[in-house]
Tab-separated table of C-alpha atoms in Angstrom:
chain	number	residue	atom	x	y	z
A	1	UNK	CA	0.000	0.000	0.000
A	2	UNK	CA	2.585	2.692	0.835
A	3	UNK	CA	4.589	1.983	-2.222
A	4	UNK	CA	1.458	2.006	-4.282
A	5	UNK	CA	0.795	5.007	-2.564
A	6	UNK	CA	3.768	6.231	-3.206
A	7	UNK	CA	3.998	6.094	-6.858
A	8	UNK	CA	0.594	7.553	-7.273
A	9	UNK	CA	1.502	10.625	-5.416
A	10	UNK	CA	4.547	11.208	-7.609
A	11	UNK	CA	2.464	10.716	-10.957
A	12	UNK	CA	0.182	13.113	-9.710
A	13	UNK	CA	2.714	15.600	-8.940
A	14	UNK	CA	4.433	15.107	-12.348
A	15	UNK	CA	0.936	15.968	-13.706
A	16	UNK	CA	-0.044	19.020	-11.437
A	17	UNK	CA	3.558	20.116	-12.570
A	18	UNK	CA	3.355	20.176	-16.357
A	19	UNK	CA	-0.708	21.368	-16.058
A	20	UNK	CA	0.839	24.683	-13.873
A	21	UNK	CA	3.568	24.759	-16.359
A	22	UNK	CA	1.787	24.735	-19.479
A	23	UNK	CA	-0.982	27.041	-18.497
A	24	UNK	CA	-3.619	28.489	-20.275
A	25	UNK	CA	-5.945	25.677	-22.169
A	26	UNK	CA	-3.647	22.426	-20.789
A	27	UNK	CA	-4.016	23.822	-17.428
A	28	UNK	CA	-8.045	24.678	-18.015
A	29	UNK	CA	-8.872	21.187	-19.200
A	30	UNK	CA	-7.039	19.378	-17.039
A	31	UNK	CA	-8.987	21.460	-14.121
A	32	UNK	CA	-12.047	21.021	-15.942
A	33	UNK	CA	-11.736	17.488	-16.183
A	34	UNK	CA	-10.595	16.931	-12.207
A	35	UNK	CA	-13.594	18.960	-11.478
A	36	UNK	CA	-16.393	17.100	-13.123
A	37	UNK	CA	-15.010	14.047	-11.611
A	38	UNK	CA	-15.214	15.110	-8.144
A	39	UNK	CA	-18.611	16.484	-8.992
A	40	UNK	CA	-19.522	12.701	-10.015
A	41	UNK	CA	-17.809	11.638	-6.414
A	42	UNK	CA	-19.699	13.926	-4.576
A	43	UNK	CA	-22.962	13.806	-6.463
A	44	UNK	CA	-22.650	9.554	-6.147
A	45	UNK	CA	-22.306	10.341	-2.151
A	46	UNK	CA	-24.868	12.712	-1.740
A	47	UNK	CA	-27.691	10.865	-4.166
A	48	UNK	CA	-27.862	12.811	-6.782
A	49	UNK	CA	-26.786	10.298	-9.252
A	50	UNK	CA	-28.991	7.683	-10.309
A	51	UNK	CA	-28.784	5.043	-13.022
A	52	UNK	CA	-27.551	6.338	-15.872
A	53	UNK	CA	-27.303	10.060	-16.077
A	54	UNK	CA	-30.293	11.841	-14.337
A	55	UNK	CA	-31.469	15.002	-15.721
A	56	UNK	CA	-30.266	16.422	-11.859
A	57	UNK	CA	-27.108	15.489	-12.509
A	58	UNK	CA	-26.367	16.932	-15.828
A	59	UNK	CA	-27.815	20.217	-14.954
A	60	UNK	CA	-24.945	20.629	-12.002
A	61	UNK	CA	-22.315	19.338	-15.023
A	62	UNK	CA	-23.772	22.170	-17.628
A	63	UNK	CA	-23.461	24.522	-14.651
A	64	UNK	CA	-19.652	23.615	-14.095
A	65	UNK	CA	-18.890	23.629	-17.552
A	66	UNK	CA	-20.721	26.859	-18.107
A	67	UNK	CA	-18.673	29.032	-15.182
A	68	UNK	CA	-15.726	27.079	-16.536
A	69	UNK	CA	-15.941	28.767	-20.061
A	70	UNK	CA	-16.078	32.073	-18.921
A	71	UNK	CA	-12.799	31.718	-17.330
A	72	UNK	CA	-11.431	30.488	-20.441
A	73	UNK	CA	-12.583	33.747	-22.461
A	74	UNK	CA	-11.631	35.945	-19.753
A	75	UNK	CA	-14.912	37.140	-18.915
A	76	UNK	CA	-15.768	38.990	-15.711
A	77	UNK	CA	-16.510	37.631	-12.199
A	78	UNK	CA	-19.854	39.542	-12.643
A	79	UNK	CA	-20.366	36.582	-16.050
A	80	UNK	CA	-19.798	34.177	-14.133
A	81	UNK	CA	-21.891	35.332	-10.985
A	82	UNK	CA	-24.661	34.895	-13.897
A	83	UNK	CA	-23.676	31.492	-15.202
A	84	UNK	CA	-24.030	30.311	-11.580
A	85	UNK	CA	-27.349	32.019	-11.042
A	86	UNK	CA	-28.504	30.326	-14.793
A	87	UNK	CA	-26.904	27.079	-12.733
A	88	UNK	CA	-29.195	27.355	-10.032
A	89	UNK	CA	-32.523	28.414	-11.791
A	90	UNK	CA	-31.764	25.341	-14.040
A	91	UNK	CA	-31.605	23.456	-11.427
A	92	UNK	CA	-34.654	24.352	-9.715
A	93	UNK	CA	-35.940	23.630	-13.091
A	94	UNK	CA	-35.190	20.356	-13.014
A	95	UNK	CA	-36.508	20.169	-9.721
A	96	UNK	CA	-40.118	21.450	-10.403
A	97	UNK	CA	-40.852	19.596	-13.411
A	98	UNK	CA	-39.839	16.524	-12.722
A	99	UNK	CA	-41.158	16.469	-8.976
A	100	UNK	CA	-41.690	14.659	-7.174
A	101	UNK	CA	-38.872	12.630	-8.719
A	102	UNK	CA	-35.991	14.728	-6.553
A	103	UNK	CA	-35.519	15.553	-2.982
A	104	UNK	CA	-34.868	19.358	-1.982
A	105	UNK	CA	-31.771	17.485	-0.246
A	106	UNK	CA	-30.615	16.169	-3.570
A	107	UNK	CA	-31.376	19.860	-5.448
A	108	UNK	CA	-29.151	21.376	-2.760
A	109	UNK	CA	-26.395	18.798	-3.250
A	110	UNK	CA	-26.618	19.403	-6.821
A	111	UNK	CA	-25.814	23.328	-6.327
A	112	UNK	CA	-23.311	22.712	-3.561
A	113	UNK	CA	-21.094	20.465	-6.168
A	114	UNK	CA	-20.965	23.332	-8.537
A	115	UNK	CA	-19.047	25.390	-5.477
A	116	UNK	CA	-17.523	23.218	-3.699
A	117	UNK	CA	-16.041	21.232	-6.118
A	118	UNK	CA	-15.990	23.323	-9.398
A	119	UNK	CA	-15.930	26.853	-8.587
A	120	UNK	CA	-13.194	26.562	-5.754
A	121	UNK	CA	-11.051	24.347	-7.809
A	122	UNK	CA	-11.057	27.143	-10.708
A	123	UNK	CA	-9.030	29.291	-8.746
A	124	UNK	CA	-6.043	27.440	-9.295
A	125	UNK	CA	-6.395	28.559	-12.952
A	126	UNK	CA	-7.229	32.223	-11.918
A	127	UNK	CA	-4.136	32.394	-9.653
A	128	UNK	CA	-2.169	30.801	-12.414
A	129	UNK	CA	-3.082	34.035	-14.312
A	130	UNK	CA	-1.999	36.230	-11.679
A	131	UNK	CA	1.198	38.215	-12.481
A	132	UNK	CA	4.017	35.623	-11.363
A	133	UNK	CA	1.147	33.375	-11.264
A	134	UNK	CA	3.339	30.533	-12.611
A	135	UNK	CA	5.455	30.725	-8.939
A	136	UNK	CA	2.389	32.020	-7.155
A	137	UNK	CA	-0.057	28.651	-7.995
A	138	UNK	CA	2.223	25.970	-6.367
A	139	UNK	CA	1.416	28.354	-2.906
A	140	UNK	CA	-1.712	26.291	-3.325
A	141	UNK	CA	0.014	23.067	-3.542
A	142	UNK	CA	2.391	23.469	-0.549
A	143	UNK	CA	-0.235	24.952	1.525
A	144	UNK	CA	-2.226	21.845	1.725
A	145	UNK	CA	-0.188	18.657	0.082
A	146	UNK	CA	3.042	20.260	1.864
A	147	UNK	CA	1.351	21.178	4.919
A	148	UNK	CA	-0.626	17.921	5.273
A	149	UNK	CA	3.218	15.446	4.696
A	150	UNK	CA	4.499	17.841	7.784
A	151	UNK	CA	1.592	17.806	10.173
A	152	UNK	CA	1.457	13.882	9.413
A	153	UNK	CA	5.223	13.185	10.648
A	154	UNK	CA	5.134	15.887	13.541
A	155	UNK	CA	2.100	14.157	14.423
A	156	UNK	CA	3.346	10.619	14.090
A	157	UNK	CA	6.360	11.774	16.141
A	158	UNK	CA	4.975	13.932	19.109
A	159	UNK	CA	1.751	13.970	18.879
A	160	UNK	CA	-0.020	13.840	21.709
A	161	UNK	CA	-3.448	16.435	22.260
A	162	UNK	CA	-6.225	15.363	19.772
A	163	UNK	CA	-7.393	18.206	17.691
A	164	UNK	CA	-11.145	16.296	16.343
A	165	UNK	CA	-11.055	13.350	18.699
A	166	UNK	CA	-14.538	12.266	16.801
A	167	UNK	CA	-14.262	12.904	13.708
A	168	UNK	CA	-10.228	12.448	12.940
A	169	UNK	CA	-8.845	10.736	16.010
A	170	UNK	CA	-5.073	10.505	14.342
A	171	UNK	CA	-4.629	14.570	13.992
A	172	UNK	CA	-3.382	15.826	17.010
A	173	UNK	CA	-2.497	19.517	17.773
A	174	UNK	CA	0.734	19.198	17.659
A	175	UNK	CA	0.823	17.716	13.785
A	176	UNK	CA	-1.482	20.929	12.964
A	177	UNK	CA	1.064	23.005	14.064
A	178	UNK	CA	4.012	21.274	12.938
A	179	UNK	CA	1.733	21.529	9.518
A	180	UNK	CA	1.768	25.273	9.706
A	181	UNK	CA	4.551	25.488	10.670
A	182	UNK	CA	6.340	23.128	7.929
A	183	UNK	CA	4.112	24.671	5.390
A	184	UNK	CA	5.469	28.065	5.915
A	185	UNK	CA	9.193	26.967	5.815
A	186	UNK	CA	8.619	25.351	1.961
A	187	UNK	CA	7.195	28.327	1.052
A	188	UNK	CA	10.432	30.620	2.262
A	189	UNK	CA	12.229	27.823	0.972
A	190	UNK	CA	10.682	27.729	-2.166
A	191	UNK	CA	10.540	31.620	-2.836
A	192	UNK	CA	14.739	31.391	-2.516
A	193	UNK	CA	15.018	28.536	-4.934
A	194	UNK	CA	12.850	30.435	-7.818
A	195	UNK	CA	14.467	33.757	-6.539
A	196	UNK	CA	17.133	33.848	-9.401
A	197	UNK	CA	14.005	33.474	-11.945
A	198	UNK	CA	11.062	35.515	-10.842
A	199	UNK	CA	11.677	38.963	-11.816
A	200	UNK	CA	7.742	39.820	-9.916
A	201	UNK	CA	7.972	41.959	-7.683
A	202	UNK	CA	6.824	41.159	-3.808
A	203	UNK	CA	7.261	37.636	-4.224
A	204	UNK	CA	9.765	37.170	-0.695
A	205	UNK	CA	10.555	34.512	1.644
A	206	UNK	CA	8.470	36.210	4.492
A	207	UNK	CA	5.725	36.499	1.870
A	208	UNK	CA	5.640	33.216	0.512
A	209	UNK	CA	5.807	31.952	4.328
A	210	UNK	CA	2.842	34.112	5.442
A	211	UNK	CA	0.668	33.473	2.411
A	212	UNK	CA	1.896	29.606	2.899
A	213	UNK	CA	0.957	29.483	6.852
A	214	UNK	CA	-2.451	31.319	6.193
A	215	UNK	CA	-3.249	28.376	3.631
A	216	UNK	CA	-2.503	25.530	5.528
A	217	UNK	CA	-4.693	26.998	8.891
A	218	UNK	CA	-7.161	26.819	5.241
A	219	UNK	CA	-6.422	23.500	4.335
A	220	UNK	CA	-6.956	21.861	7.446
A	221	UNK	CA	-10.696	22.946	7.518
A	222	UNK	CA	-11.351	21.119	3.911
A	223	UNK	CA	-9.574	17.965	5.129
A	224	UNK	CA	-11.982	18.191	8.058
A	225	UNK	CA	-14.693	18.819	6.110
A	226	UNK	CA	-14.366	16.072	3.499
A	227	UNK	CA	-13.920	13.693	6.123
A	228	UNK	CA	-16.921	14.760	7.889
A	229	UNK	CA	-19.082	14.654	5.016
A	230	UNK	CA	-17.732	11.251	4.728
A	231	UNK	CA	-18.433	10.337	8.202
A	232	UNK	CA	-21.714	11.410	7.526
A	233	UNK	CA	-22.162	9.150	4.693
A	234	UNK	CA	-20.251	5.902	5.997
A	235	UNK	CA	-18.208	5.703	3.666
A	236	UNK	CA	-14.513	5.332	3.765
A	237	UNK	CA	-13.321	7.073	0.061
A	238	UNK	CA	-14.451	9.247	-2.192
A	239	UNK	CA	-13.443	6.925	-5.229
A	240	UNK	CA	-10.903	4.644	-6.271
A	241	UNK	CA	-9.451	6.393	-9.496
A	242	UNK	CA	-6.195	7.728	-7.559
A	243	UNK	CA	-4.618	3.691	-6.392
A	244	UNK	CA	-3.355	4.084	-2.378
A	245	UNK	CA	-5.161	7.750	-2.419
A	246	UNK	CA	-8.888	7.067	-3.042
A	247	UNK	CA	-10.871	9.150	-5.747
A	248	UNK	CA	-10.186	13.085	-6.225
A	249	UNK	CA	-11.917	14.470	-3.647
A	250	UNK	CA	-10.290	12.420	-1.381
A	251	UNK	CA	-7.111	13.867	-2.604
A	252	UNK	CA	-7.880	17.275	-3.459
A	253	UNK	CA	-9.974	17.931	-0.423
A	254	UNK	CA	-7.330	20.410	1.049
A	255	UNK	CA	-6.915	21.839	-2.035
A	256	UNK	CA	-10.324	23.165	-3.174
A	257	UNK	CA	-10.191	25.132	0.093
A	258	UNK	CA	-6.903	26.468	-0.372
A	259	UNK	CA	-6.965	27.626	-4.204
A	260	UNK	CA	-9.870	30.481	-3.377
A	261	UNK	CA	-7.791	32.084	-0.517
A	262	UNK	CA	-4.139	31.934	-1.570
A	263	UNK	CA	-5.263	33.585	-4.880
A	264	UNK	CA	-7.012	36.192	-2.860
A	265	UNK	CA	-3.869	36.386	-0.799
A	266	UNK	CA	-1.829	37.336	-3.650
A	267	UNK	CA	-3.857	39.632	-4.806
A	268	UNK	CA	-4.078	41.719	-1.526
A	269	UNK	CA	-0.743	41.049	0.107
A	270	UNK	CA	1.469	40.914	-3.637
């Protein structure tokens, strides 16, 4: 299992690496792609998908796919406020004329995939777009994936106060700030590395370590989340496309919180 593990995590680095690197429509596909997939997890969990493809179901997808292209042609935030509003009336659409076919828990789930999973996700493509967004987007990556490796061997090695005894006995205080902590030293580290290529301006060790701390307080809280929607739903994984990792949201659960603040980060503190 660990070496199974293992290599998955490095192919999925190698992948998040040349998406980042690329950019522009690599970058937007492959983020489109990850997102409708954890839409599918999510929407299997929460009931929304049925045999087949329900109509439910491919409303929240035309939603996703909607916001997605306005990204793509560099449309507003206000075009994309719209797209999710057409989302939601869809949606409801769905809902009232095929009722009673739906529950109003399964119309909410429906909506809550498009944000959760879609929307927050596409801010790893915005902050890719950011000036010294290239640099700036693997914030995202250390913030959670980075912060999550160090609170997990602080933890294993001192760890001794549990932070959510019921719903993730194995995280202890002490990992969460050895997590922090850890996550803000690979970013200080990292900003030195890429110092002799970044000409952007702003982009310092203390930065990068503040911006990196910030997101890994962040990425805690999505961990925690997915894990208690999974609690709520008995179930132990997401999916089972990642081998040793579980399905995307299982993987990327730190991440979709992340992406929406360390762009915002940038923006205000860069």
């Amino acid at each position: 299992m660990f070496w199974t593990r293992l290599f998955s995590g490095i192919i999925l680095v190698i992948i998040a690496a040349a998406s980042i690197a690329a950019g522009d429509v690599v970058l937007f596909t492959v983020l489109l792609a990850v997102s409708i997939i954890g839409m599918s997890e999510l929407y299997r969990v929460m009931g929304v998908h049925q045999k087949g493809f329900g109509p439910l179901e491919i409303a929240g997808y035309v939603g996703a796919v909607g916001y997605y292209l306005t990204l793509l042609w560099r449309q507003g935030e206000e075009v994309s406020l719209v797209i999710l509003l057409f989302a939601l009336v869809l949606i409801m659409c769905v809902y009232v004329f095929t009722y009673p076919k739906y529950q109003a828990e399964q119309i909410m789930a429906a909506m809550f995939g498009i944000i959760y999973v879609a929307v927050m996700l596409s801010y790893i493509y915005k902050t890719r777009n950011l000036e010294g967004g290239v640099w700036l987007v693997v914030l995202i990556f250390l913030s959670s994936w980075g912060s999550d490796t160090c609170a997990y061997c602080v933890g294993r090695l001192i760890g001794r106060h549990k932070m959510a005894p019921v719903l993730s006995p194995k995280k202890s205080v002490e990992g969460a700030v050895g997590g922090v902590a850890g996550a803000a030293l690979l970013g200080a580290v990292y900003a030195l590395i890429i110092a002799g290529v970044n000409p952007a301006q702003g982009h310092t060790p203390w930065m990068y370590a503040l911006i990196c701390a910030i997101g890994a307080l962040i990425s805690m809280v999505g961990d925690l989340a997915a894990s208690a929607i999974k609690r709520n739903k008995d179930i132990k994984d997401y999916g089972t496309l990642i081998p040793g990792h579980g399905g995307i949201l299982d993987r990327f659960d730190s991440v979709i919180f992340t992406a929406p603040f360390i762009y915002f980060l940038a923006k205000v503190l860069i």
